[in-house]
Structure formats: structure tokens, C-alpha cells
PDB file of C-alpha atoms in Angstrom:
ATOM      1  CA  THR A   1       0.060   0.008  -0.044  1.00 64.00           C
ATOM      2  CA  GLN A   2       1.589   3.132  -1.383  1.00 68.00           C
ATOM      3  CA  LEU A   3       1.452   5.943   1.716  1.00 85.00           C
ATOM      4  CA  LEU A   4       2.536   9.691   2.439  1.00 91.00           C
ATOM      5  CA  GLU A   5       3.733  10.715   5.378  1.00 94.00           C
ATOM      6  CA  GLN A   6       3.720  14.010   6.167  1.00 95.00           C
ATOM      7  CA  SER A   7       5.332  15.664   9.219  1.00 96.00           C
ATOM      8  CA  PRO A   8       4.809  17.470  11.690  1.00 96.00           C
ATOM      9  CA  GLN A   9       1.136  16.745  11.987  1.00 94.00           C
ATOM     10  CA  PHE A  10       0.954  19.596  13.782  1.00 96.00           C
ATOM     11  CA  LEU A  11       2.776  23.235  13.710  1.00 97.00           C
ATOM     12  CA  SER A  12       2.152  26.193  15.900  1.00 97.00           C
ATOM     13  CA  ILE A  13       4.191  29.442  15.120  1.00 97.00           C
ATOM     14  CA  GLN A  14       4.633  32.946  15.272  1.00 97.00           C
ATOM     15  CA  GLU A  15       3.739  35.406  12.813  1.00 97.00           C
ATOM     16  CA  GLY A  16       6.831  36.065  10.600  1.00 97.00           C
ATOM     17  CA  GLU A  17       8.271  32.878  11.510  1.00 98.00           C
ATOM     18  CA  ASN A  18       9.740  30.740   8.678  1.00 98.00           C
ATOM     19  CA  LEU A  19       8.410  27.219   8.352  1.00 98.00           C
ATOM     20  CA  THR A  20       8.972  23.957   6.156  1.00 98.00           C
ATOM     21  CA  VAL A  21       6.053  20.888   6.153  1.00 98.00           C
ATOM     22  CA  TYR A  22       7.654  17.672   4.155  1.00 97.00           C
ATOM     23  CA  CYS A  23       5.581  14.928   2.734  1.00 97.00           C
ATOM     24  CA  ASN A  24       7.953  11.891   1.879  1.00 95.00           C
ATOM     25  CA  SER A  25       6.397   8.362   0.857  1.00 92.00           C
ATOM     26  CA  SER A  26       8.610   5.804  -0.268  1.00 89.00           C
ATOM     27  CA  SER A  27       7.049   5.232  -3.695  1.00 88.00           C
ATOM     28  CA  VAL A  28       7.081   7.073  -7.040  1.00 88.00           C
ATOM     29  CA  PHE A  29       4.364   9.953  -7.851  1.00 89.00           C
ATOM     30  CA  SER A  30       4.095  11.001 -10.790  1.00 87.00           C
ATOM     31  CA  SER A  31       2.769  13.966  -9.673  1.00 89.00           C
ATOM     32  CA  LEU A  32       2.631  15.554  -6.604  1.00 91.00           C
ATOM     33  CA  GLN A  33      -0.018  18.030  -5.863  1.00 93.00           C
ATOM     34  CA  TRP A  34      -0.760  20.681  -2.470  1.00 96.00           C
ATOM     35  CA  TYR A  35      -3.608  21.592  -0.751  1.00 96.00           C
ATOM     36  CA  ARG A  36      -5.084  24.094   2.061  1.00 97.00           C
ATOM     37  CA  GLN A  37      -8.351  23.377   4.087  1.00 95.00           C
ATOM     38  CA  GLU A  38      -9.744  25.919   6.187  1.00 93.00           C
ATOM     39  CA  PRO A  39     -12.202  25.177   8.500  1.00 88.00           C
ATOM     40  CA  GLY A  40     -15.527  24.379   7.784  1.00 87.00           C
ATOM     41  CA  GLU A  41     -14.934  24.413   4.157  1.00 91.00           C
ATOM     42  CA  GLY A  42     -12.715  21.806   1.793  1.00 94.00           C
ATOM     43  CA  PRO A  43      -9.501  21.655   0.446  1.00 95.00           C
ATOM     44  CA  VAL A  44      -8.602  23.988  -2.130  1.00 94.00           C
ATOM     45  CA  LEU A  45      -5.514  23.171  -4.434  1.00 93.00           C
ATOM     46  CA  LEU A  46      -2.242  25.544  -4.530  1.00 95.00           C
ATOM     47  CA  VAL A  47      -0.286  23.415  -6.531  1.00 94.00           C
ATOM     48  CA  THR A  48       0.997  20.464  -8.536  1.00 92.00           C
ATOM     49  CA  VAL A  49       4.471  19.818  -9.187  1.00 92.00           C
ATOM     50  CA  VAL A  50       5.438  17.291 -12.563  1.00 90.00           C
ATOM     51  CA  THR A  51       9.247  16.884 -13.146  1.00 91.00           C
ATOM     52  CA  GLY A  52      11.479  15.839 -10.809  1.00 93.00           C
ATOM     53  CA  GLY A  53      13.311  18.716  -8.860  1.00 95.00           C
ATOM     54  CA  GLU A  54      10.774  20.428  -9.447  1.00 95.00           C
ATOM     55  CA  VAL A  55      10.641  24.195  -7.389  1.00 97.00           C
ATOM     56  CA  LYS A  56       7.154  26.086  -7.868  1.00 97.00           C
ATOM     57  CA  LYS A  57       6.944  29.205  -5.479  1.00 97.00           C
ATOM     58  CA  LEU A  58       3.507  30.611  -4.882  1.00 95.00           C
ATOM     59  CA  LYS A  59       4.330  33.929  -3.120  1.00 96.00           C
ATOM     60  CA  ARG A  60       5.695  33.458  -0.159  1.00 97.00           C
ATOM     61  CA  LEU A  61       4.550  29.695  -0.399  1.00 97.00           C
ATOM     62  CA  THR A  62       7.998  27.379  -2.027  1.00 98.00           C
ATOM     63  CA  PHE A  63       7.098  23.954  -3.242  1.00 97.00           C
ATOM     64  CA  GLN A  64       9.768  21.463  -4.126  1.00 97.00           C
ATOM     65  CA  PHE A  65       9.029  18.247  -5.544  1.00 96.00           C
ATOM     66  CA  GLY A  66      12.528  15.445  -4.426  1.00 95.00           C
ATOM     67  CA  ASP A  67      14.447  14.239  -7.859  1.00 94.00           C
ATOM     68  CA  ALA A  68      13.295  10.835  -7.320  1.00 93.00           C
ATOM     69  CA  ARG A  69       9.549  12.396  -6.976  1.00 91.00           C
ATOM     70  CA  LYS A  70       9.623   9.942  -4.013  1.00 92.00           C
ATOM     71  CA  ASP A  71       9.433  12.823  -1.439  1.00 94.00           C
ATOM     72  CA  SER A  72       8.358  16.990  -1.413  1.00 96.00           C
ATOM     73  CA  SER A  73       8.418  20.006   1.001  1.00 97.00           C
ATOM     74  CA  LEU A  74       6.338  23.240   1.769  1.00 98.00           C
ATOM     75  CA  HIS A  75       8.076  26.511   3.194  1.00 98.00           C
ATOM     76  CA  ILE A  76       6.197  29.203   4.014  1.00 98.00           C
ATOM     77  CA  THR A  77       8.348  32.642   4.443  1.00 98.00           C
ATOM     78  CA  ALA A  78       6.401  35.194   6.631  1.00 98.00           C
ATOM     79  CA  ALA A  79       4.146  33.347   7.879  1.00 97.00           C
ATOM     80  CA  GLN A  80       1.254  34.952   8.755  1.00 97.00           C
ATOM     81  CA  PRO A  81      -2.524  34.587  10.165  1.00 96.00           C
ATOM     82  CA  GLY A  82      -4.279  33.950   6.581  1.00 95.00           C
ATOM     83  CA  ASP A  83      -1.848  31.324   6.267  1.00 96.00           C
ATOM     84  CA  THR A  84      -3.807  29.107   9.093  1.00 96.00           C
ATOM     85  CA  GLY A  85      -4.556  25.894   8.087  1.00 96.00           C
ATOM     86  CA  LEU A  86      -4.979  22.394   7.225  1.00 96.00           C
ATOM     87  CA  TYR A  87      -2.246  21.562   4.743  1.00 97.00           C
ATOM     88  CA  LEU A  88      -2.901  18.322   1.827  1.00 96.00           C
ATOM     89  CA  CYS A  89       0.226  16.807   0.415  1.00 96.00           C
ATOM     90  CA  ALA A  90      -1.471  14.767  -2.492  1.00 93.00           C
ATOM     91  CA  GLY A  91       0.524  12.160  -4.566  1.00 89.00           C
ATOM     92  CA  VAL A  92      -0.635  10.380  -7.901  1.00 83.00           C
ATOM     93  CA  SER A  93       0.459   7.126  -7.792  1.00 75.00           C
ATOM     94  CA  GLY A  94       3.415   5.969 -10.554  1.00 69.00           C
ATOM     95  CA  ASN A  95       1.529   2.308 -10.464  1.00 67.00           C
ATOM     96  CA  THR A  96      -2.204   2.571 -10.713  1.00 68.00           C
ATOM     97  CA  GLY A  97      -2.583   6.741 -11.588  1.00 69.00           C
ATOM     98  CA  LYS A  98      -4.553   7.362  -8.331  1.00 76.00           C
ATOM     99  CA  LEU A  99      -4.586  10.036  -6.112  1.00 82.00           C
ATOM    100  CA  ILE A 100      -3.250   9.500  -2.546  1.00 88.00           C
ATOM    101  CA  PHE A 101      -3.804  11.941  -0.018  1.00 92.00           C
ATOM    102  CA  GLY A 102      -1.294  12.281   3.606  1.00 94.00           C
ATOM    103  CA  GLN A 103      -2.931  12.638   6.589  1.00 93.00           C
ATOM    104  CA  GLY A 104      -2.446  16.441   7.040  1.00 94.00           C
ATOM    105  CA  THR A 105      -0.365  19.394   8.894  1.00 96.00           C
ATOM    106  CA  THR A 106      -2.168  21.730  10.897  1.00 96.00           C
ATOM    107  CA  LEU A 107      -0.499  24.616  11.133  1.00 97.00           C
ATOM    108  CA  GLN A 108      -1.461  27.610  13.496  1.00 97.00           C
ATOM    109  CA  VAL A 109      -0.201  31.301  13.238  1.00 97.00           C
ATOM    110  CA  LYS A 110       0.171  33.649  16.300  1.00 97.00           C
ATOM    111  CA  PRO A 111      -0.310  37.273  15.336  1.00 95.00           C
TER     112      PRO A 111
ATOM    113  CA  GLU B   1     -24.254  29.106  -6.993  1.00 66.00           C
ATOM    114  CA  THR B   2     -20.400  28.148  -7.542  1.00 81.00           C
ATOM    115  CA  GLY B   3     -18.506  25.894  -8.155  1.00 93.00           C
ATOM    116  CA  VAL B   4     -19.582  22.320  -5.526  1.00 96.00           C
ATOM    117  CA  THR B   5     -22.540  22.707  -2.925  1.00 97.00           C
ATOM    118  CA  GLN B   6     -23.683  20.435  -0.385  1.00 97.00           C
ATOM    119  CA  THR B   7     -25.672  19.780   1.462  1.00 97.00           C
ATOM    120  CA  PRO B   8     -26.404  19.465   4.383  1.00 97.00           C
ATOM    121  CA  ARG B   9     -23.753  21.240   5.859  1.00 97.00           C
ATOM    122  CA  HIS B  10     -24.185  19.642   9.052  1.00 97.00           C
ATOM    123  CA  LEU B  11     -25.924  15.772  10.020  1.00 96.00           C
ATOM    124  CA  VAL B  12     -26.833  14.155  13.305  1.00 96.00           C
ATOM    125  CA  MET B  13     -28.721  10.550  13.606  1.00 93.00           C
ATOM    126  CA  GLY B  14     -29.137   8.175  14.708  1.00 91.00           C
ATOM    127  CA  MET B  15     -28.116   4.569  13.589  1.00 89.00           C
ATOM    128  CA  THR B  16     -31.519   2.898  12.222  1.00 88.00           C
ATOM    129  CA  ASN B  17     -31.855   6.331  10.350  1.00 89.00           C
ATOM    130  CA  LYS B  18     -32.013   7.069   6.848  1.00 94.00           C
ATOM    131  CA  LYS B  19     -30.496   9.903   5.646  1.00 95.00           C
ATOM    132  CA  SER B  20     -28.893  10.805   2.099  1.00 97.00           C
ATOM    133  CA  LEU B  21     -26.448  13.530   1.560  1.00 98.00           C
ATOM    134  CA  LYS B  22     -26.509  15.629  -1.627  1.00 98.00           C
ATOM    135  CA  CYS B  23     -23.303  17.307  -3.967  1.00 98.00           C
ATOM    136  CA  GLU B  24     -23.909  19.582  -7.108  1.00 97.00           C
ATOM    137  CA  GLN B  25     -21.162  20.777  -8.781  1.00 97.00           C
ATOM    138  CA  HIS B  26     -21.914  23.527 -11.011  1.00 95.00           C
ATOM    139  CA  LEU B  27     -18.792  23.713 -12.904  1.00 94.00           C
ATOM    140  CA  GLY B  28     -19.136  21.442 -16.174  1.00 93.00           C
ATOM    141  CA  HIS B  29     -17.449  18.853 -15.469  1.00 93.00           C
ATOM    142  CA  ASN B  30     -17.844  14.854 -15.606  1.00 92.00           C
ATOM    143  CA  ALA B  31     -16.191  12.917 -12.510  1.00 92.00           C
ATOM    144  CA  MET B  32     -17.968  13.929  -9.531  1.00 93.00           C
ATOM    145  CA  TYR B  33     -16.253  11.628  -6.710  1.00 93.00           C
ATOM    146  CA  TRP B  34     -17.119  10.945  -2.388  1.00 95.00           C
ATOM    147  CA  TYR B  35     -14.622  10.920   0.113  1.00 95.00           C
ATOM    148  CA  LYS B  36     -14.663  10.835   4.000  1.00 96.00           C
ATOM    149  CA  GLN B  37     -12.329  13.225   6.369  1.00 95.00           C
ATOM    150  CA  SER B  38     -11.564  11.356   9.896  1.00 93.00           C
ATOM    151  CA  ALA B  39      -9.539  13.299  11.882  1.00 86.00           C
ATOM    152  CA  LYS B  40      -5.647  12.879  12.254  1.00 76.00           C
ATOM    153  CA  LYS B  41      -6.442  10.554   8.892  1.00 86.00           C
ATOM    154  CA  PRO B  42      -5.760  10.862   5.203  1.00 88.00           C
ATOM    155  CA  LEU B  43      -8.772  11.348   2.666  1.00 91.00           C
ATOM    156  CA  GLU B  44     -10.273   8.246   2.055  1.00 91.00           C
ATOM    157  CA  LEU B  45     -11.406   7.658  -1.397  1.00 91.00           C
ATOM    158  CA  MET B  46     -14.959   5.769  -1.291  1.00 93.00           C
ATOM    159  CA  PHE B  47     -16.771   6.409  -5.015  1.00 92.00           C
ATOM    160  CA  VAL B  48     -15.778   7.637  -8.338  1.00 91.00           C
ATOM    161  CA  TYR B  49     -18.153   8.523 -10.734  1.00 92.00           C
ATOM    162  CA  SER B  50     -17.695   9.178 -14.397  1.00 88.00           C
ATOM    163  CA  LEU B  51     -20.463  10.519 -17.056  1.00 85.00           C
ATOM    164  CA  GLU B  52     -23.299   8.940 -14.142  1.00 83.00           C
ATOM    165  CA  GLU B  53     -21.049   5.514 -14.572  1.00 84.00           C
ATOM    166  CA  ARG B  54     -19.547   4.534 -10.900  1.00 85.00           C
ATOM    167  CA  VAL B  55     -16.356   3.772 -12.138  1.00 82.00           C
ATOM    168  CA  GLU B  56     -14.223   3.155  -8.635  1.00 77.00           C
ATOM    169  CA  ASN B  57     -15.816   1.359  -5.102  1.00 76.00           C
ATOM    170  CA  ASN B  58     -12.999   1.371  -2.788  1.00 77.00           C
ATOM    171  CA  SER B  59     -14.298  -1.400  -1.003  1.00 85.00           C
ATOM    172  CA  VAL B  60     -16.997   0.498   0.854  1.00 92.00           C
ATOM    173  CA  PRO B  61     -19.675  -0.788   3.249  1.00 93.00           C
ATOM    174  CA  SER B  62     -22.897  -1.536   1.928  1.00 93.00           C
ATOM    175  CA  ARG B  63     -24.550   1.143   4.380  1.00 95.00           C
ATOM    176  CA  PHE B  64     -23.303   3.310   2.198  1.00 96.00           C
ATOM    177  CA  SER B  65     -25.388   3.750  -0.942  1.00 95.00           C
ATOM    178  CA  PRO B  66     -24.072   6.239  -3.245  1.00 96.00           C
ATOM    179  CA  GLU B  67     -26.165   7.492  -6.527  1.00 96.00           C
ATOM    180  CA  CYS B  68     -25.398  10.231  -9.908  1.00 95.00           C
ATOM    181  CA  PRO B  69     -28.864  10.608 -11.942  1.00 94.00           C
ATOM    182  CA  ASN B  70     -27.171  13.521 -14.358  1.00 93.00           C
ATOM    183  CA  SER B  71     -23.351  14.461 -14.718  1.00 91.00           C
ATOM    184  CA  SER B  72     -24.046  17.361 -11.885  1.00 95.00           C
ATOM    185  CA  HIS B  73     -25.832  15.291  -8.779  1.00 97.00           C
ATOM    186  CA  LEU B  74     -24.359  13.394  -6.711  1.00 97.00           C
ATOM    187  CA  PHE B  75     -25.916  11.990  -3.345  1.00 97.00           C
ATOM    188  CA  LEU B  76     -24.499   9.182  -0.536  1.00 97.00           C
ATOM    189  CA  HIS B  77     -27.445   7.939   0.761  1.00 97.00           C
ATOM    190  CA  LEU B  78     -26.925   6.604   4.561  1.00 96.00           C
ATOM    191  CA  HIS B  79     -28.677   4.027   6.615  1.00 94.00           C
ATOM    192  CA  THR B  80     -27.858   1.661   9.480  1.00 93.00           C
ATOM    193  CA  LEU B  81     -24.785   4.249  10.861  1.00 94.00           C
ATOM    194  CA  GLN B  82     -22.081   3.101  12.732  1.00 94.00           C
ATOM    195  CA  PRO B  83     -20.780   5.791  15.376  1.00 94.00           C
ATOM    196  CA  GLU B  84     -16.974   5.396  13.843  1.00 93.00           C
ATOM    197  CA  ASP B  85     -18.771   6.377  10.094  1.00 95.00           C
ATOM    198  CA  SER B  86     -19.214   9.883  11.972  1.00 96.00           C
ATOM    199  CA  ALA B  87     -16.463  12.379   9.469  1.00 96.00           C
ATOM    200  CA  LEU B  88     -16.566  15.056   7.457  1.00 97.00           C
ATOM    201  CA  TYR B  89     -17.531  13.953   3.853  1.00 98.00           C
ATOM    202  CA  LEU B  90     -16.147  15.527   1.089  1.00 97.00           C
ATOM    203  CA  CYS B  91     -17.421  15.509  -2.299  1.00 97.00           C
ATOM    204  CA  ALA B  92     -15.627  17.249  -5.736  1.00 95.00           C
ATOM    205  CA  SER B  93     -15.292  16.812  -8.800  1.00 93.00           C
ATOM    206  CA  SER B  94     -13.758  17.076 -11.607  1.00 90.00           C
ATOM    207  CA  GLN B  95     -13.138  17.845 -15.766  1.00 88.00           C
ATOM    208  CA  ASP B  96     -12.306  14.026 -16.307  1.00 80.00           C
ATOM    209  CA  HIS B  97     -11.702  11.192 -13.759  1.00 77.00           C
ATOM    210  CA  ARG B  98      -8.682   9.980 -15.290  1.00 75.00           C
ATOM    211  CA  TRP B  99      -5.945  11.691 -12.516  1.00 67.00           C
ATOM    212  CA  ALA B 100      -3.542  13.911 -14.654  1.00 64.00           C
ATOM    213  CA  SER B 101      -1.033  16.801 -13.692  1.00 57.00           C
ATOM    214  CA  TYR B 102      -3.359  18.713 -14.893  1.00 62.00           C
ATOM    215  CA  ASN B 103      -6.860  17.162 -13.529  1.00 72.00           C
ATOM    216  CA  GLU B 104      -7.661  19.379 -10.252  1.00 83.00           C
ATOM    217  CA  GLN B 105     -10.667  18.952  -8.402  1.00 88.00           C
ATOM    218  CA  PHE B 106     -12.825  21.290  -6.883  1.00 92.00           C
ATOM    219  CA  PHE B 107     -14.139  19.799  -3.801  1.00 95.00           C
ATOM    220  CA  GLY B 108     -17.428  21.072  -1.509  1.00 96.00           C
ATOM    221  CA  PRO B 109     -17.340  22.385   1.992  1.00 96.00           C
ATOM    222  CA  GLY B 110     -18.125  18.863   2.593  1.00 97.00           C
ATOM    223  CA  THR B 111     -21.073  17.706   5.568  1.00 97.00           C
ATOM    224  CA  ARG B 112     -20.339  17.594   9.618  1.00 96.00           C
ATOM    225  CA  LEU B 113     -21.798  13.595   9.801  1.00 96.00           C
ATOM    226  CA  THR B 114     -21.987  12.442  13.696  1.00 96.00           C
ATOM    227  CA  VAL B 115     -24.189   9.080  14.359  1.00 95.00           C
ATOM    228  CA  LEU B 116     -25.635   9.135  17.622  1.00 93.00           C
TER     229      LEU B 116
END
């Protein structure tokens, strides 16, 4: 069974701090997506990375796909309270073509 | 209405009740999905429909019964549920059911289900 492990599971930081969330697997994924889910809402897609080693930036968020396409990271610079939410990574299995989700990282940014 | 809508937003039911969750997408997509989101567990894909035809059923207990009357509407009929079925049930849609890097899924806000 393919699994995506996210770490940390919970993160509480002060406004202005930097943070990194990791998404790891022993399996290869053909692409990987990052979602953010706010309380009372469904997940919203932030980015899709496809190529090993790919780096994408979305304002203060930087996403990286590992060279071997088994892992990914999300780095947030100068976090703001509006960044608070549940961050989910989801990988498209290279074997089955199915979308597999990690268990999520809950981020709390205090003003 | 825009995007993906779900009703009701909250539902409390007893183990002997029968209820239904409704999902509607206003995006002109061909694929619709039901997911279960439990605390501290990954999203679990339950069912996938493509053009009203069920294309995936991930070993979901028969007490959950999906229905897709057309490509814009998706229902999840519930009966004789267990307390462990309490969770957030999310509906999503996408242009195509085949996974691809360009195939973005759009999620509804979910129905928070509590089974007593």
C-alpha cells in the first residue's frame, strides 16, 4: 500500500516565522499536489508539481518535488495568520494512477 | 451558486435512521467523487463517478449507497450507520476521472456527520 507521510502533524508558530512541511513516501509518484483546507471548507488546490526536482513559488510559499519523485516540501516564508489551516499533500501513484492523500499538517499562525 | 455545493452542512443521525447527502457541481465537470475525512487520517476516496457511471468503489460498506442521476448531481444514501462513520464527507468534481497533473479536483465544503 502506498503511503504519504506528512510531518509535522501539527505546527504552531508566531507571525513572521518561517516553516517547512514535509511529505514523504517510499514510492514514486507521477505528480504531487498540495492543498490547503480552512475550517468549514473543502481542500483547495495550491500547486501541482510534476517533474523531479521541480520548484514552484506561490507568493510566500515554495513547493519542491524531490529528484526521485518520492517526496515533497512546502516552505512558507514570513508566515501570516491567514496561512492558518490544514495542509494536505496528495500524490498520483505512478503504478495505479490513483490520488493518495497524506494525513495533513495543521498549521496555526499566531498574530 | 458556483463551484461545488453540499447539503446539509451538518447532520446528526441515529444508527437506525436513513438520510441522504447531496452534492451539486456547477462547473460542467464529468467526474464526481465522495471522500471521507476523519480526524488525523488521510482523506479516503469512497466512490468515483464518470458521466453518471460508477468507475470506482473502494471497498466501502454497503450501508453507504451512492447515486449519480446526472453529471451535476451526486448523492450518498446512508442507512444503519455506526458511530465510527462519524466524519466529514467531502464531495469533489473534476473535468475527467483519470488522474493527471492537469486534472484539478474541486471540493465542496463537506457535510459534518455525527452518528449517535
